[in-house]
GROMACS .gro file of C-alpha atoms in nm:
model
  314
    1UNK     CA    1   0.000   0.000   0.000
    2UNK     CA    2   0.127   0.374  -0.110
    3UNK     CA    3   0.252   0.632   0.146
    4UNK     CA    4  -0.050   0.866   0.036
    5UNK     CA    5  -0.300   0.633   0.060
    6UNK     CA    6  -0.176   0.537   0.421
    7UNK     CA    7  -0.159   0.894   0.545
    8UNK     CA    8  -0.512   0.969   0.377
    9UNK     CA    9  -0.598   0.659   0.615
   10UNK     CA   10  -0.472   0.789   0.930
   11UNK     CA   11  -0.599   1.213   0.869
   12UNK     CA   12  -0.870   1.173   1.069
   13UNK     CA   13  -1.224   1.266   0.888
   14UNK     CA   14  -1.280   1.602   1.128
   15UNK     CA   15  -0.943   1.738   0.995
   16UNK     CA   16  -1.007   1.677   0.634
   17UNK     CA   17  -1.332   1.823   0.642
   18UNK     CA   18  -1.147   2.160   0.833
   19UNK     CA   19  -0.905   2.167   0.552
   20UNK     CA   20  -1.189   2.164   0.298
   21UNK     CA   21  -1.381   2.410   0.476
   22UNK     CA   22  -1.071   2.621   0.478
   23UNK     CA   23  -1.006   2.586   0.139
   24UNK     CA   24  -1.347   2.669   0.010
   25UNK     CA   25  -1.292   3.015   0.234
   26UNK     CA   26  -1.031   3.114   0.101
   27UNK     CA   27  -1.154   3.001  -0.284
   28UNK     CA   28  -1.498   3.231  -0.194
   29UNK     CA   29  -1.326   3.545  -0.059
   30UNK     CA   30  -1.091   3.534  -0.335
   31UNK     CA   31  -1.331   3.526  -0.565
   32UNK     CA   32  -1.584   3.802  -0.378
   33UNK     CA   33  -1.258   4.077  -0.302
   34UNK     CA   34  -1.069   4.043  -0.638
   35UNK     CA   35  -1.326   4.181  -0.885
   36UNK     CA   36  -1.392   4.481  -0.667
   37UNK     CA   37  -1.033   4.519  -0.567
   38UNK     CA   38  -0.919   4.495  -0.939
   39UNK     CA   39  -1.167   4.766  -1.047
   40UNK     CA   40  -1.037   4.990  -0.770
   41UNK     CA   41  -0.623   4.952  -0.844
   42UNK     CA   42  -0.773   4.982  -1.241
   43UNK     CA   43  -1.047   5.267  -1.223
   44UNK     CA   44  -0.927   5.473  -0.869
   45UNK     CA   45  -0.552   5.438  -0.760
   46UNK     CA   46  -0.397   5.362  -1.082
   47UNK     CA   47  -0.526   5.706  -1.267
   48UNK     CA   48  -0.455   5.870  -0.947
   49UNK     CA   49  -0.126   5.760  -0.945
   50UNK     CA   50  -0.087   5.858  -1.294
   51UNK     CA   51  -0.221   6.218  -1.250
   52UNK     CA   52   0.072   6.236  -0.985
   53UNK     CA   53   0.326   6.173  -1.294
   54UNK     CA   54   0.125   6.432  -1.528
   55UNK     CA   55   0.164   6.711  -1.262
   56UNK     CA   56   0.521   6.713  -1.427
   57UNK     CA   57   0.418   6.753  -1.768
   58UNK     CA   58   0.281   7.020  -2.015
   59UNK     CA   59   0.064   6.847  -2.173
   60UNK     CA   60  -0.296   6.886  -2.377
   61UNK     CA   61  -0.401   6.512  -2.368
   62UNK     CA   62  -0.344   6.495  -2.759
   63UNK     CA   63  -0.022   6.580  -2.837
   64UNK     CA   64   0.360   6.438  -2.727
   65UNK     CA   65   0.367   6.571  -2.346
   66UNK     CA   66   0.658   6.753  -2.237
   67UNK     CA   67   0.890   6.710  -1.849
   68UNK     CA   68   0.889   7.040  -1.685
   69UNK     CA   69   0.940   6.956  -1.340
   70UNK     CA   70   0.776   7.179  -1.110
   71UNK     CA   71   0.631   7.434  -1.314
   72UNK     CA   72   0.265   7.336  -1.295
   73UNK     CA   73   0.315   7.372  -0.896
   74UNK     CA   74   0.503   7.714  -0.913
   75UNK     CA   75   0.231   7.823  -1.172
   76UNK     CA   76  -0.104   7.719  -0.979
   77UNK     CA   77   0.040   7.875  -0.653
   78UNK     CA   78   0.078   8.239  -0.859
   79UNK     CA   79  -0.250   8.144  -1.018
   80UNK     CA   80  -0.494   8.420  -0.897
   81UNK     CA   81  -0.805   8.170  -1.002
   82UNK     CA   82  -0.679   7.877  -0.803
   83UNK     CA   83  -0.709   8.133  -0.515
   84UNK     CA   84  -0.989   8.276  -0.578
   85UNK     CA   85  -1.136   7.907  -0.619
   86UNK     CA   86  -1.003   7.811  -0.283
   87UNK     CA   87  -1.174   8.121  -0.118
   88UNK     CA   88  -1.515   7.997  -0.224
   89UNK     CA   89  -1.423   7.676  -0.129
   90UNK     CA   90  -1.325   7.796   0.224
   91UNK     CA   91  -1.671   7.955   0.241
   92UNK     CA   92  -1.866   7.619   0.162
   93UNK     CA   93  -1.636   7.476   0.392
   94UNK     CA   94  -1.717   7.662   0.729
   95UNK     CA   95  -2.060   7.692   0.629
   96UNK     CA   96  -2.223   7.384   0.483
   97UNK     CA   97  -2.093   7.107   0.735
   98UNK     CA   98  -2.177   7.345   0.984
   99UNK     CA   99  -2.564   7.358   0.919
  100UNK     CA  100  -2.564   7.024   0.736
  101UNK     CA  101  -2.454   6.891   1.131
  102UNK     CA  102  -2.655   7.127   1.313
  103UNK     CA  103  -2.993   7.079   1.142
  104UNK     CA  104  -2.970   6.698   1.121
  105UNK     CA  105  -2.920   6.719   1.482
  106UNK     CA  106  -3.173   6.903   1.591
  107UNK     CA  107  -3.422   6.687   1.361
  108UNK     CA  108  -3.261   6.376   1.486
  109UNK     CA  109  -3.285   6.454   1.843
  110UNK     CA  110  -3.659   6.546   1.779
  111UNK     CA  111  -3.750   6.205   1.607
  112UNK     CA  112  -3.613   6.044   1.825
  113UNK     CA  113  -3.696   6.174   2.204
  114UNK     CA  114  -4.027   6.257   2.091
  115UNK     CA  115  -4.353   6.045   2.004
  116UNK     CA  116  -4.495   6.224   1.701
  117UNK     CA  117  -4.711   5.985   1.516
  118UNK     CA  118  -4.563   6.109   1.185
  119UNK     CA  119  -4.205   6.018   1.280
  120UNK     CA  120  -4.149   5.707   1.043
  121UNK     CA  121  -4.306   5.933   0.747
  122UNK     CA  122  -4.047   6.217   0.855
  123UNK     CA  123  -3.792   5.995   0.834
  124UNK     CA  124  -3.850   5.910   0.473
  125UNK     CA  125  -3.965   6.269   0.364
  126UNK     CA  126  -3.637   6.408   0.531
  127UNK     CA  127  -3.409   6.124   0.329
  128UNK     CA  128  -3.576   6.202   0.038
  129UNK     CA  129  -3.363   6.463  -0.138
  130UNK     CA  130  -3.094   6.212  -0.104
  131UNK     CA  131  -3.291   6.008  -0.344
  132UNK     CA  132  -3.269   6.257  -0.625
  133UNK     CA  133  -2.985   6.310  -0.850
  134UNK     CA  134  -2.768   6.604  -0.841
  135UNK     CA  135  -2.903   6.730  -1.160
  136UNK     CA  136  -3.235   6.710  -1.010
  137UNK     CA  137  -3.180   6.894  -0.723
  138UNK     CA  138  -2.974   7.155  -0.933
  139UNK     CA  139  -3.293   7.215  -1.183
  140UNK     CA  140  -3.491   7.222  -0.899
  141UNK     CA  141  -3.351   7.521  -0.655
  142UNK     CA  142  -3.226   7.695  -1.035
  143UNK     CA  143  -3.642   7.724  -1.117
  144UNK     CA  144  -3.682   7.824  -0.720
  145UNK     CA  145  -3.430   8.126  -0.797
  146UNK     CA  146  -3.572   8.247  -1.117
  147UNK     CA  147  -3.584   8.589  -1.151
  148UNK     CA  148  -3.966   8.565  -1.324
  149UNK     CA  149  -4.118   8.212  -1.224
  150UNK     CA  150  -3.881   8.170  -0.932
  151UNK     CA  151  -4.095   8.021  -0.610
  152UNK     CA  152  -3.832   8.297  -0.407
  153UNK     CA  153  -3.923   8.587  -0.532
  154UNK     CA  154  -4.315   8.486  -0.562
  155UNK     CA  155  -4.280   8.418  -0.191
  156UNK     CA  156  -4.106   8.712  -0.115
  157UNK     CA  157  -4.398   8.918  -0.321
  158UNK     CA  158  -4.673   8.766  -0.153
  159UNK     CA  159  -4.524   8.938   0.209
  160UNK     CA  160  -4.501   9.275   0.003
  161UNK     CA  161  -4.126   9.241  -0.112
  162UNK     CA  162  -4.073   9.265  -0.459
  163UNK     CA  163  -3.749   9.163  -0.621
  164UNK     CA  164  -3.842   9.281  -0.988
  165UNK     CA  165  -3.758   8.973  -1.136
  166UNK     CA  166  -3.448   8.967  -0.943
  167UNK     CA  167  -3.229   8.650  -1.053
  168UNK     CA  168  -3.071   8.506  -0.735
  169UNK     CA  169  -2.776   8.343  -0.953
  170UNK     CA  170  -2.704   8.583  -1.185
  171UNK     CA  171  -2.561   8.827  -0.901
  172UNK     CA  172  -2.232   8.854  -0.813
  173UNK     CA  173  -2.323   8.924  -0.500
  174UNK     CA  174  -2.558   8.667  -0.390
  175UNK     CA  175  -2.517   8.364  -0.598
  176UNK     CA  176  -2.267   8.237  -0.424
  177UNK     CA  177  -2.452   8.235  -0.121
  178UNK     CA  178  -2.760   8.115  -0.343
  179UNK     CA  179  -2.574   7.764  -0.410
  180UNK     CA  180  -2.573   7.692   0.014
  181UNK     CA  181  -2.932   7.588   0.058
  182UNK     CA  182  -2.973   7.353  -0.199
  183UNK     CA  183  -2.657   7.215  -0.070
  184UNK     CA  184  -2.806   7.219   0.270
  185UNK     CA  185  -3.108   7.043   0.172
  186UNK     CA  186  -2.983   6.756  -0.021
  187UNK     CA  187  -2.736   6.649   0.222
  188UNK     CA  188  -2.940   6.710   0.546
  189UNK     CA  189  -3.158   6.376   0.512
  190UNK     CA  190  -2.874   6.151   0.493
  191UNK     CA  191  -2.689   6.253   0.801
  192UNK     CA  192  -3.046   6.238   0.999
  193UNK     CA  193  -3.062   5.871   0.913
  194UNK     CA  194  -2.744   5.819   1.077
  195UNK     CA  195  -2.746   6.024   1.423
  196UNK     CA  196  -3.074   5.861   1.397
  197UNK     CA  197  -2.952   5.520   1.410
  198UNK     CA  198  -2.656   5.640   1.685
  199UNK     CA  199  -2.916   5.819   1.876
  200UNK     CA  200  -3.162   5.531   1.902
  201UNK     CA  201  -2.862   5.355   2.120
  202UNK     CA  202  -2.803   5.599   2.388
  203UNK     CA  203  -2.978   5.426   2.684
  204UNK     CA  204  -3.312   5.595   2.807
  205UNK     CA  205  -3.176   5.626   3.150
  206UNK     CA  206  -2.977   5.873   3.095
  207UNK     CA  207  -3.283   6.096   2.978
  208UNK     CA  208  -3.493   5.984   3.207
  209UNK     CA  209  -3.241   6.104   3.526
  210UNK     CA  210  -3.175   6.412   3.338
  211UNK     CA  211  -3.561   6.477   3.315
  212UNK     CA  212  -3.562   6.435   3.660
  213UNK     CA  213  -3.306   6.692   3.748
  214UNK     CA  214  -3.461   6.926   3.564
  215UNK     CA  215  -3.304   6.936   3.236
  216UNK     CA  216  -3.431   7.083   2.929
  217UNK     CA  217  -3.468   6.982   2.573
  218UNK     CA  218  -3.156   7.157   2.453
  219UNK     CA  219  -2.962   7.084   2.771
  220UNK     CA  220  -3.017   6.726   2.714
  221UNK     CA  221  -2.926   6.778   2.346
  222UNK     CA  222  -2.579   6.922   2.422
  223UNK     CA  223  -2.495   6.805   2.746
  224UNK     CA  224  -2.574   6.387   2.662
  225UNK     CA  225  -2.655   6.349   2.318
  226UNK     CA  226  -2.438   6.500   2.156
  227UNK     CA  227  -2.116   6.414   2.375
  228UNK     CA  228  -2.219   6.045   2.359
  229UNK     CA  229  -2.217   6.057   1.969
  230UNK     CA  230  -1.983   6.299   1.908
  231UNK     CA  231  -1.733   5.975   1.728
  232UNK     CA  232  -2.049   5.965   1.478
  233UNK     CA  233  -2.026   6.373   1.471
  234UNK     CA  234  -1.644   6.407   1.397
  235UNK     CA  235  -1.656   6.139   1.087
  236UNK     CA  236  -1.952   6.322   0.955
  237UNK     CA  237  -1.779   6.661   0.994
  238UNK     CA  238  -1.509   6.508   0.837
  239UNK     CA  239  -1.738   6.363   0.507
  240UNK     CA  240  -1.886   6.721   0.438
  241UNK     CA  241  -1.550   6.920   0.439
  242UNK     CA  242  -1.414   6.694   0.191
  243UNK     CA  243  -1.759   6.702   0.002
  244UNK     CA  244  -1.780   7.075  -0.010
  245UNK     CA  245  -1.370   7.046  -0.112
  246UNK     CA  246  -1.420   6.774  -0.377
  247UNK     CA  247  -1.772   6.827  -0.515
  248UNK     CA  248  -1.841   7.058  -0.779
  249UNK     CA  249  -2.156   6.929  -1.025
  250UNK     CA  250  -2.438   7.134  -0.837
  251UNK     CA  251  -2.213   7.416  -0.904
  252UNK     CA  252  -2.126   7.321  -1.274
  253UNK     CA  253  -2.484   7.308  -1.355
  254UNK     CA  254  -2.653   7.572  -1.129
  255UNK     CA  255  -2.369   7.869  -1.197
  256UNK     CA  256  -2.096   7.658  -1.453
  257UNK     CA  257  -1.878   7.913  -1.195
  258UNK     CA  258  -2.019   8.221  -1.293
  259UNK     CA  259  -2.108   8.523  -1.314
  260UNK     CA  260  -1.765   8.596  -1.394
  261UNK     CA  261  -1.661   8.332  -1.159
  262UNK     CA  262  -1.821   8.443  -0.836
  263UNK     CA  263  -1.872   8.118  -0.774
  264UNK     CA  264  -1.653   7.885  -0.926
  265UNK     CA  265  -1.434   7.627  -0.682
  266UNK     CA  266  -1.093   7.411  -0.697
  267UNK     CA  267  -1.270   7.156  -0.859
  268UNK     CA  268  -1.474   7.295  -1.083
  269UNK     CA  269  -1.134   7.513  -1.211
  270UNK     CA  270  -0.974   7.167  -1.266
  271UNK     CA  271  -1.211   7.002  -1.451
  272UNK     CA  272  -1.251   7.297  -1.645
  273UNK     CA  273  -0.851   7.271  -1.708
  274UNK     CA  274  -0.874   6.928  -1.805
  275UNK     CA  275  -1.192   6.922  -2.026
  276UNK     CA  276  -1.316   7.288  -2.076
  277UNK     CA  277  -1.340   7.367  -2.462
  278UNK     CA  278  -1.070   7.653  -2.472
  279UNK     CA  279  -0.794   7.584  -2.269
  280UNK     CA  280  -0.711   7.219  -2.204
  281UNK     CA  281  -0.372   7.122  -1.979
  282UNK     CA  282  -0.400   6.823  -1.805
  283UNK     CA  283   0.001   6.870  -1.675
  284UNK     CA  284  -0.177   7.181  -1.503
  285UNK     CA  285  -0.490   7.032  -1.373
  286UNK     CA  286  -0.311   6.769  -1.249
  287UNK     CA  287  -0.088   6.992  -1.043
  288UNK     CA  288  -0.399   7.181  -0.896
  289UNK     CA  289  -0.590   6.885  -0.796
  290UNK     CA  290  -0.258   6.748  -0.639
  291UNK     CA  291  -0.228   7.083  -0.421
  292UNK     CA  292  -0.658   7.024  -0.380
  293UNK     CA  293  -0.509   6.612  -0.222
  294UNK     CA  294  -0.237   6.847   0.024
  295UNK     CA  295  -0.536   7.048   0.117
  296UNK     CA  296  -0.741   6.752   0.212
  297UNK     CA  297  -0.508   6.580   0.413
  298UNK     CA  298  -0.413   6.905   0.595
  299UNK     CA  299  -0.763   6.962   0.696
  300UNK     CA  300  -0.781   6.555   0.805
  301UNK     CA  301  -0.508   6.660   1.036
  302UNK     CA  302  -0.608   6.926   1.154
  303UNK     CA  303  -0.974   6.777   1.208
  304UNK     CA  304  -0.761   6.513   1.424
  305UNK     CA  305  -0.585   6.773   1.611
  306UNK     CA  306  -0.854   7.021   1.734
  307UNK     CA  307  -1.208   6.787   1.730
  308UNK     CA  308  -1.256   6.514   1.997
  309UNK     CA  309  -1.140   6.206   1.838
  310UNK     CA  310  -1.384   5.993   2.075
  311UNK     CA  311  -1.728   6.025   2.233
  312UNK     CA  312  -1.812   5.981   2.579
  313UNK     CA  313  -1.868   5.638   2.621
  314UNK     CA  314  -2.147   5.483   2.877
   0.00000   0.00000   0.00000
């Protein structure tokens, strides 16, 4: 009798059937990771590895690029537009996340501590701009700030203010600030749903002694909830300023940047650079979205540096 078939003999059937089991584990999660793996090193870090190597080049996307070192760099930090982009972005920045957080908060803490009998339709009618597309939502608040149909300014008539067909985007001087409600509004539902969900695990005990202290709504809102979630707080924080950083279509439909770019942002100017009809440098868009990447991480750090980095735990 063979070697094999004597030690096949003497594995004893509990081990075998381990090794299979094993074996079909590892043949299932290599075949559940690597298709979404491969289309992330093919479709995410391998052309963002390869806009690192075009920051060094002039080039148009068409014809032989050309090395120039660090010239994109030097040129996008004199760039007056890249600046000017970065200011708007700054204002999105310190606004948006900051009523995006406080307005889901407030709705949050009211669906959840209190019994209305319309709180599971809430819940759906305040996630439901989150179900539209961004062009939707864009077409939507443009028609609310139409200067002659515009749901604004036939609001603001029937109180006895007329804006004589004043068009809330086509001002300098107010479409910028025009673009932060429908921002506002289409992210707000999302982040309810979640301090929702981290609400809902806070143990009523906690209310219920608080209640009997004497405690208010809002002191209860800022003196338990919100220390008790504020883990779920920070990340969220952290997913709107690199949103309002990053994200550019509700301005590239709404405003395309304009009027004469009172409202155009870093990545809007980039994409612009890249695919905009009459100047295309994909060396120098490259560059700025690679000083847009420094930005980000910067404001991670500083996130980590200056926000709790854990809640109060109970």
């Amino acid at each position: 009798m063979s070697d094999s078939v004597l030690k096949a003999q003497q594995t004893p059937p509990r081990k075998m059937g381990m090794d299979k089991a094993k074996t079909q584990k590892w043949i299932f999660l290599t075949l559940a990771i690597t298709p979404p793996f491969g289309g992330y090193l093919l479709f995410t870090l391998f052309p963002n590895i390869l806009s690192i190597y075009y920051a060094f080049l002039d080039w148009d996307g068409l014809t032989d690029p050309k090395f120039i070192g660090l010239k994109n760099f030097a040129a996008a930090l004199q760039d007056e537009y890249v600046w000017r982009a970065l200011g708007h972005n700054l204002i999105f920045m310190i606004t948006v996340p900051a009523l995006v957080v406080l307005i889901s908060l407030l709705l949050a803490y009211l669906v959840t501590n209190k019994s209305y009998f319309e709180n599971k339709f809430l819940k759906v009618l305040f996630f439901f701009p989150n179900v539209l597309s961004i062009v939707v939502v864009a077409l939507l608040w443009a028609f609310i700030y139409d200067g002659t149909y515009g749901l604004l300014n036939g609001a603001l008539q029937l109180i006895g203010i007329d804006m004589k067909n004043f068009y809330w985007l086509g001002s300098e001087s107010t479409a910028i600030w025009a673009l932060i409600p429908p921002w506002v509004w289409g992210g707000v539902g999302l982040y309810v749903i979640i301090f929702v969900n981290a609400m809902t695990a806070i143990p009523k005990s906690l209310y219920e002694s608080a209640i009997l202290e004497g405690a208010g709504h809002m002191t209860r809102l800022f003196q338990i909830t919100i220390p008790l979630i504020m883990s779920v707080v920070r990340v969220s924080v952290l997913f709107l300023i690199i949103s309002t950083l990053k994200t550019f279509e509700l301005i590239l439909i709404m405003t395309n940047g304009g009027p004469s770019g009172s409202t155009d942002v870093i990545g809007l100017y980039m994409f612009n650079l890249a695919f905009g009809n009459e100047y295309i440098n994909y060396g120098y868009a490259s560059a700025v979205g690679m000083i847009l990447f420094v930005i980000l991480v910067t404001a991670k750090l500083l996130m980590d540096k200056f926000l709790p980095n854990r809640g109060v735990e109970f």
